[in-house]
PDB file of C-alpha atoms in Angstrom:
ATOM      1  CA  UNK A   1     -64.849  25.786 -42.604  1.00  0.00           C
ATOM      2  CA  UNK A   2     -68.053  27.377 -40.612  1.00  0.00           C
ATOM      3  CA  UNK A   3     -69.185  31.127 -41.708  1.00  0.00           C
ATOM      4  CA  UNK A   4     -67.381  32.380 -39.086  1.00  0.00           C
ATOM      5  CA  UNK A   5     -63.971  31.666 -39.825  1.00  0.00           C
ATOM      6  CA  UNK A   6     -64.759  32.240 -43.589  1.00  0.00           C
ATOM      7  CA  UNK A   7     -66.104  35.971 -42.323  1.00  0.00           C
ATOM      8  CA  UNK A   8     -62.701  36.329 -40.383  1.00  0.00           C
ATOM      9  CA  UNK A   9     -60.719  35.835 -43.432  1.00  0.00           C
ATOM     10  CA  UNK A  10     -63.126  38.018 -45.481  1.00  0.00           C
ATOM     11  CA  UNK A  11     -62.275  40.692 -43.340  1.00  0.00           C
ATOM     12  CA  UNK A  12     -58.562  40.285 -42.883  1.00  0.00           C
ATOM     13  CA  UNK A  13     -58.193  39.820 -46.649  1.00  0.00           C
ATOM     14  CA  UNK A  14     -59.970  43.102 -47.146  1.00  0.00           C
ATOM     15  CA  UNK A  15     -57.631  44.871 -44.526  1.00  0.00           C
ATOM     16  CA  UNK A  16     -54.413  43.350 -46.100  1.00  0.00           C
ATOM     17  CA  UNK A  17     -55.764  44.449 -49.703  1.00  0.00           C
ATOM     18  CA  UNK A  18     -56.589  47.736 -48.228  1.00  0.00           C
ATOM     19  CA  UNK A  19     -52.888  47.895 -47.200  1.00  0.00           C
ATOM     20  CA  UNK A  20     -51.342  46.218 -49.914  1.00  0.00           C
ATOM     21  CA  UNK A  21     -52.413  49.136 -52.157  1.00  0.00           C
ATOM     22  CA  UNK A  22     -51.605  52.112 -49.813  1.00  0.00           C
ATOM     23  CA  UNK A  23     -48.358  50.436 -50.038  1.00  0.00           C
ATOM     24  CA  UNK A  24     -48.466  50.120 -53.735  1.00  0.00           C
ATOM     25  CA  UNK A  25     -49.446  53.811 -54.737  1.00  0.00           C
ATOM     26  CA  UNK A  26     -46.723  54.830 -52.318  1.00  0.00           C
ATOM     27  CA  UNK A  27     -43.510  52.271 -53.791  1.00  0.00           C
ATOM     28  CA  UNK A  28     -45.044  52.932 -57.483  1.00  0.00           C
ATOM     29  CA  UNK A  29     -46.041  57.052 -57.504  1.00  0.00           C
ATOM     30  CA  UNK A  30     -44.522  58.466 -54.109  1.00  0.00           C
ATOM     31  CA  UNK A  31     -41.419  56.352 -53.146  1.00  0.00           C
ATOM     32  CA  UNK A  32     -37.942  58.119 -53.913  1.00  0.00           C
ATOM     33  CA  UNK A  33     -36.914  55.105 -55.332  1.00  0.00           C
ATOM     34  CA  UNK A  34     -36.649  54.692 -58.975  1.00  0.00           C
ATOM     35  CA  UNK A  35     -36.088  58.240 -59.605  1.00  0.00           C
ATOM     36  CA  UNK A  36     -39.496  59.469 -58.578  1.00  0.00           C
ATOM     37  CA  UNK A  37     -38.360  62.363 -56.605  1.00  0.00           C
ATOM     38  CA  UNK A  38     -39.277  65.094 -59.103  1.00  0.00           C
ATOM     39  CA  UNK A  39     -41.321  65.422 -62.295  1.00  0.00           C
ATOM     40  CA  UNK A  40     -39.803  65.135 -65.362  1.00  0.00           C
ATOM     41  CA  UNK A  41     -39.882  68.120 -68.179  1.00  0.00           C
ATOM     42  CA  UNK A  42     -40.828  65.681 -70.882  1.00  0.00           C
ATOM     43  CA  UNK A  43     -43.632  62.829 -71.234  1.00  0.00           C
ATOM     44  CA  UNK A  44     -41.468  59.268 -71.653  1.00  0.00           C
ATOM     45  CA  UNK A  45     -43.500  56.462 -72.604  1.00  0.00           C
ATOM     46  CA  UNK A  46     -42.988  52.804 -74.436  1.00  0.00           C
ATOM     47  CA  UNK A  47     -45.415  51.641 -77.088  1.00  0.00           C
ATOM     48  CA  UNK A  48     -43.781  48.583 -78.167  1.00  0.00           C
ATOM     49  CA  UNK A  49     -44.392  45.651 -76.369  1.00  0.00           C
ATOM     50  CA  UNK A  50     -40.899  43.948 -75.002  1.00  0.00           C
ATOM     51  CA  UNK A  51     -38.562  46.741 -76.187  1.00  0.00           C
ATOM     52  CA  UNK A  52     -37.670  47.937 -72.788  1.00  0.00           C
ATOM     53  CA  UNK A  53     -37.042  44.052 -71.505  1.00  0.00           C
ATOM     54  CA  UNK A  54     -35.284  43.044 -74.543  1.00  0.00           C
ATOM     55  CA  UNK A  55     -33.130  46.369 -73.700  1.00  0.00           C
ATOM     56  CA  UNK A  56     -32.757  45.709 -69.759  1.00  0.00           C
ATOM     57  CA  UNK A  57     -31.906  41.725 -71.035  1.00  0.00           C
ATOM     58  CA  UNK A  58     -29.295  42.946 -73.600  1.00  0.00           C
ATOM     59  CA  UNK A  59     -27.590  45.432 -71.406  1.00  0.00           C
ATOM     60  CA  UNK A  60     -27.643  43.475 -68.476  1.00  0.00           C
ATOM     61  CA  UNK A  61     -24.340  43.260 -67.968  1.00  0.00           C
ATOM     62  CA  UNK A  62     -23.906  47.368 -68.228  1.00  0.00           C
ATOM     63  CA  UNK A  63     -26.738  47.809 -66.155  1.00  0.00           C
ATOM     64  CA  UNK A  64     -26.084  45.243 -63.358  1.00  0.00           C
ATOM     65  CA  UNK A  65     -27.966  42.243 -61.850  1.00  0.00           C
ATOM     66  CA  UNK A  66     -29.936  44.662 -59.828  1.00  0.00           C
ATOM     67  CA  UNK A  67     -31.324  47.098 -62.424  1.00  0.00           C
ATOM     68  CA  UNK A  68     -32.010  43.718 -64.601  1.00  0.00           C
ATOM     69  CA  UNK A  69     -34.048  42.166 -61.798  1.00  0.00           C
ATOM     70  CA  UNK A  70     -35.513  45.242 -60.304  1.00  0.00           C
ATOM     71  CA  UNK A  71     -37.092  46.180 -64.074  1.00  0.00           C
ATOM     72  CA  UNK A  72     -37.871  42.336 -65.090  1.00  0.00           C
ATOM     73  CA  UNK A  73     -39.004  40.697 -62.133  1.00  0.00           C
ATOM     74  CA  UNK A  74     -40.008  43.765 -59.347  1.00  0.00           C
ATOM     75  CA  UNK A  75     -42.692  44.367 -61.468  1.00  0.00           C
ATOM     76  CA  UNK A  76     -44.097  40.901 -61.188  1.00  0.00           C
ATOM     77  CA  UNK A  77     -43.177  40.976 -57.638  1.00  0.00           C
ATOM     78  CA  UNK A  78     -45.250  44.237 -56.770  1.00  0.00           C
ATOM     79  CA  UNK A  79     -48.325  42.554 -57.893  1.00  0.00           C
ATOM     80  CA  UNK A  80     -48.436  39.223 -57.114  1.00  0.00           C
ATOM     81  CA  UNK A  81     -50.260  40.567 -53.505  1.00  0.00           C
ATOM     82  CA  UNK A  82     -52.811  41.739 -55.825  1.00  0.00           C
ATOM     83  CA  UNK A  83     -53.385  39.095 -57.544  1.00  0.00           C
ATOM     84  CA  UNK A  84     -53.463  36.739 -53.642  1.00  0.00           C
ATOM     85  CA  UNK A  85     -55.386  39.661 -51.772  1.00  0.00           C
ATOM     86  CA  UNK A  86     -58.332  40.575 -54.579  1.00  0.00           C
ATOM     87  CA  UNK A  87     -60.010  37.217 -54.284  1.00  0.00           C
ATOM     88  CA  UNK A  88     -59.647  37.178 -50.301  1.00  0.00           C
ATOM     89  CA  UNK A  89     -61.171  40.397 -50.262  1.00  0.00           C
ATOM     90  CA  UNK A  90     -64.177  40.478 -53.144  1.00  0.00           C
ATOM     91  CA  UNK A  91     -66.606  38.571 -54.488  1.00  0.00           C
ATOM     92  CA  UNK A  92     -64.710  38.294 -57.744  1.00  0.00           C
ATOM     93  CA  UNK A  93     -62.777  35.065 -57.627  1.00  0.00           C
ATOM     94  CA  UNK A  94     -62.008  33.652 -61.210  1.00  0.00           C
ATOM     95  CA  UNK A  95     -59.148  34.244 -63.471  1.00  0.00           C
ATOM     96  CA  UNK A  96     -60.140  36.579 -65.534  1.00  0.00           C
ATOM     97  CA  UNK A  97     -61.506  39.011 -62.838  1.00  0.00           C
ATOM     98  CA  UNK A  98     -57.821  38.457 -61.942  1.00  0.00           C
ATOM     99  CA  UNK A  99     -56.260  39.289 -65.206  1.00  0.00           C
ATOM    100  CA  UNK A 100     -58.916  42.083 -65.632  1.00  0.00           C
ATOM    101  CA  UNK A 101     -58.145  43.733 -62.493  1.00  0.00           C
ATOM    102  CA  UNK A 102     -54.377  43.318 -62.641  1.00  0.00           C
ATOM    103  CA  UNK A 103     -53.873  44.911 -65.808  1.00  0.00           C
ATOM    104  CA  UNK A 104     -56.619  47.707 -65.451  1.00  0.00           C
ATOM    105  CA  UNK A 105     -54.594  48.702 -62.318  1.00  0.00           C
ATOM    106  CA  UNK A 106     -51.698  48.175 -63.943  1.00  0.00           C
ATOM    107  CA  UNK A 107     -52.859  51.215 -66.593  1.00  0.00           C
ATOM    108  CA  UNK A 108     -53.960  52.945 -63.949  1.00  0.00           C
ATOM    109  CA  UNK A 109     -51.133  53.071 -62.732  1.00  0.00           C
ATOM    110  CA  UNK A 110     -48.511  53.917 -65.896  1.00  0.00           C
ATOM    111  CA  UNK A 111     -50.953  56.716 -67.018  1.00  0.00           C
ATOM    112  CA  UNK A 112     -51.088  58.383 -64.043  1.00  0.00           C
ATOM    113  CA  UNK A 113     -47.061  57.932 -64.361  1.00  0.00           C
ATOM    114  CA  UNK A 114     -47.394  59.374 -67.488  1.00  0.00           C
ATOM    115  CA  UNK A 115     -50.040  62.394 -66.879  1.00  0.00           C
ATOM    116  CA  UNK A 116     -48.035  63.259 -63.695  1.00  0.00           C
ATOM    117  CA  UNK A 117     -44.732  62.919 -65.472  1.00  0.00           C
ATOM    118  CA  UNK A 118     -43.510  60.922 -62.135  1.00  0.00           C
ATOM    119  CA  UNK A 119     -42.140  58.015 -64.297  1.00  0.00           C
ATOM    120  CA  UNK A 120     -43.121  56.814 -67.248  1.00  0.00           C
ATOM    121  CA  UNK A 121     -45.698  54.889 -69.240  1.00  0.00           C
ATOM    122  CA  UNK A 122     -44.586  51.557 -70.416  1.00  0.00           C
ATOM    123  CA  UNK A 123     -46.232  48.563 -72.012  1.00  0.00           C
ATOM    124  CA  UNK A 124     -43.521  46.135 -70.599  1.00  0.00           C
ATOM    125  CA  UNK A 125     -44.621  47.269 -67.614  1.00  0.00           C
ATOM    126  CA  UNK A 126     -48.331  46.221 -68.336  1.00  0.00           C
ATOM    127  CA  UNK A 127     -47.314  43.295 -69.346  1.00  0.00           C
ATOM    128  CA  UNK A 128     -44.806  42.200 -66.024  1.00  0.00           C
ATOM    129  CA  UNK A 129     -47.441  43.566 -64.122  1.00  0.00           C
ATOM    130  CA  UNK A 130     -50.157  41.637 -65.382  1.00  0.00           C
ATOM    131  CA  UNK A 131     -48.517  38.435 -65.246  1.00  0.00           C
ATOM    132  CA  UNK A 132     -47.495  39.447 -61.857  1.00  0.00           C
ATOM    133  CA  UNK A 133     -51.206  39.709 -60.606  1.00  0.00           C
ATOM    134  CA  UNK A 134     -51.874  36.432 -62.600  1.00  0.00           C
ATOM    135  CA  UNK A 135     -49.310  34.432 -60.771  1.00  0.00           C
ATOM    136  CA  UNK A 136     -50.683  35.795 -57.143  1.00  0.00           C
ATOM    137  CA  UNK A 137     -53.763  34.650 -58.325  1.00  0.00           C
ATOM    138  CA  UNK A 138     -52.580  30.852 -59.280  1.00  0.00           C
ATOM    139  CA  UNK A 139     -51.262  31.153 -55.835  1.00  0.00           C
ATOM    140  CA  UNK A 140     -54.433  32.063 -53.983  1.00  0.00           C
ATOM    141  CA  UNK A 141     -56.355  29.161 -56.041  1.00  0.00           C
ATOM    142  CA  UNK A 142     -53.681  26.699 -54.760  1.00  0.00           C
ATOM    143  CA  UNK A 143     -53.988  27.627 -51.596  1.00  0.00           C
ATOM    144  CA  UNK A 144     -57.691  27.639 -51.439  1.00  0.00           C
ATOM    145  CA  UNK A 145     -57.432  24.192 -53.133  1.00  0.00           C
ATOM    146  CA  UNK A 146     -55.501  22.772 -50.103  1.00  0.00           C
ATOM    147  CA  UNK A 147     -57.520  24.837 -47.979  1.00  0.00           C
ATOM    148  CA  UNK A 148     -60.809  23.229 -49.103  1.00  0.00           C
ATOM    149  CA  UNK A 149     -59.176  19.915 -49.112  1.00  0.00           C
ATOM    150  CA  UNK A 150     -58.231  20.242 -45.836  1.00  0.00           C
ATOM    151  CA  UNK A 151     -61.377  20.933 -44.988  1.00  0.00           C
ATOM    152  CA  UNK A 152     -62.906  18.055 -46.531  1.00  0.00           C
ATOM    153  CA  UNK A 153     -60.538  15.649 -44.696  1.00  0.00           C
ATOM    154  CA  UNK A 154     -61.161  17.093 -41.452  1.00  0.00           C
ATOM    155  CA  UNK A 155     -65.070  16.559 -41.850  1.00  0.00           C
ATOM    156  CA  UNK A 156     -64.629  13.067 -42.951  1.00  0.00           C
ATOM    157  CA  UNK A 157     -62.662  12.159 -40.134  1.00  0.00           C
ATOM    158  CA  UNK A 158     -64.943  14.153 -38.080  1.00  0.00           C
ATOM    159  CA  UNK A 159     -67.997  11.893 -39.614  1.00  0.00           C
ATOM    160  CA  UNK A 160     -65.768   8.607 -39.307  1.00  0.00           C
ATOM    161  CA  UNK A 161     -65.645   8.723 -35.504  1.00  0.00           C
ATOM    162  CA  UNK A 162     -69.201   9.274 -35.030  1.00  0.00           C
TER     163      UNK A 162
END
């Protein structure tokens, strides 16, 4: 890939990151979903790690499917973008940058929750959102795998018909 192609998709990964986290402190602090039209009287927080997902498993079916999934798996969901878009869009390309990144944002995010009583703090939630960020990474370095070995194939056949 020439340096002008890889500055293209510099720039549009920087502009979808730039958008993918206007759209995340919307959904996570703003959004009226998941009760965050109001602040609360009280601070609620979660210490223990896997209380509130061994709680959402064992009450699933009093819950429903859709407060299971939405607690479990939207909170890997929400960051998996991160995890794909920080690479595109910084210098910082391994996976620990990756897990770094993903769960300070992650804190960020649950203590403002918890400051601004929109929410609450939860360590599940650093947890899911961690891994989230993790797996969008794995994604991004399987893509730029294939990328770069398309790439390679491309200028051997290139060099082959010369």
């Amino acid at each position: 890939m020439n340096t002008k192609n890889r500055k293209r998709i510099r720039i549009i990964g920087k502009i979808l990151f730039v958008l993918y986290i206007a759209f995340l402190v919307y959904f996570l602090l703003l959004s009226d979903w998941y009760g965050r039209t109001g602040v609360m009287q009280e601070y609620r927080y979660n210490l223990v790690l896997f209380q509130e997902i061994k709680r959402f498993w064992e009450y699933r079916e009093q819950l429903g499917i859709y407060a299971m999934f939405t607690n479990l798996f939207g909170n890997v969901l929400i960051f998996m973008p991160f995890g794909f878009f920080m690479p595109m869009a910084s210098r910082h390309r391994s996976f620990f940058s990756a897990l770094f990144y993903s769960f300070g944002l992650s804190l960020c995010v649950e203590t403002f929750q918890l400051v601004t009583k929109v929410g609450s703090f939860d360590v599940d939630d650093l947890l899911l959102n961690t891994i989230g960020g993790v797996l969008g990474y794995m994604i991004f370095a399987i893509c730029a795998a294939a990328r770069r070995r398309y790439d390679h194939k491309k200028k051997a056949k290139r060099q082959r018909r010369r």
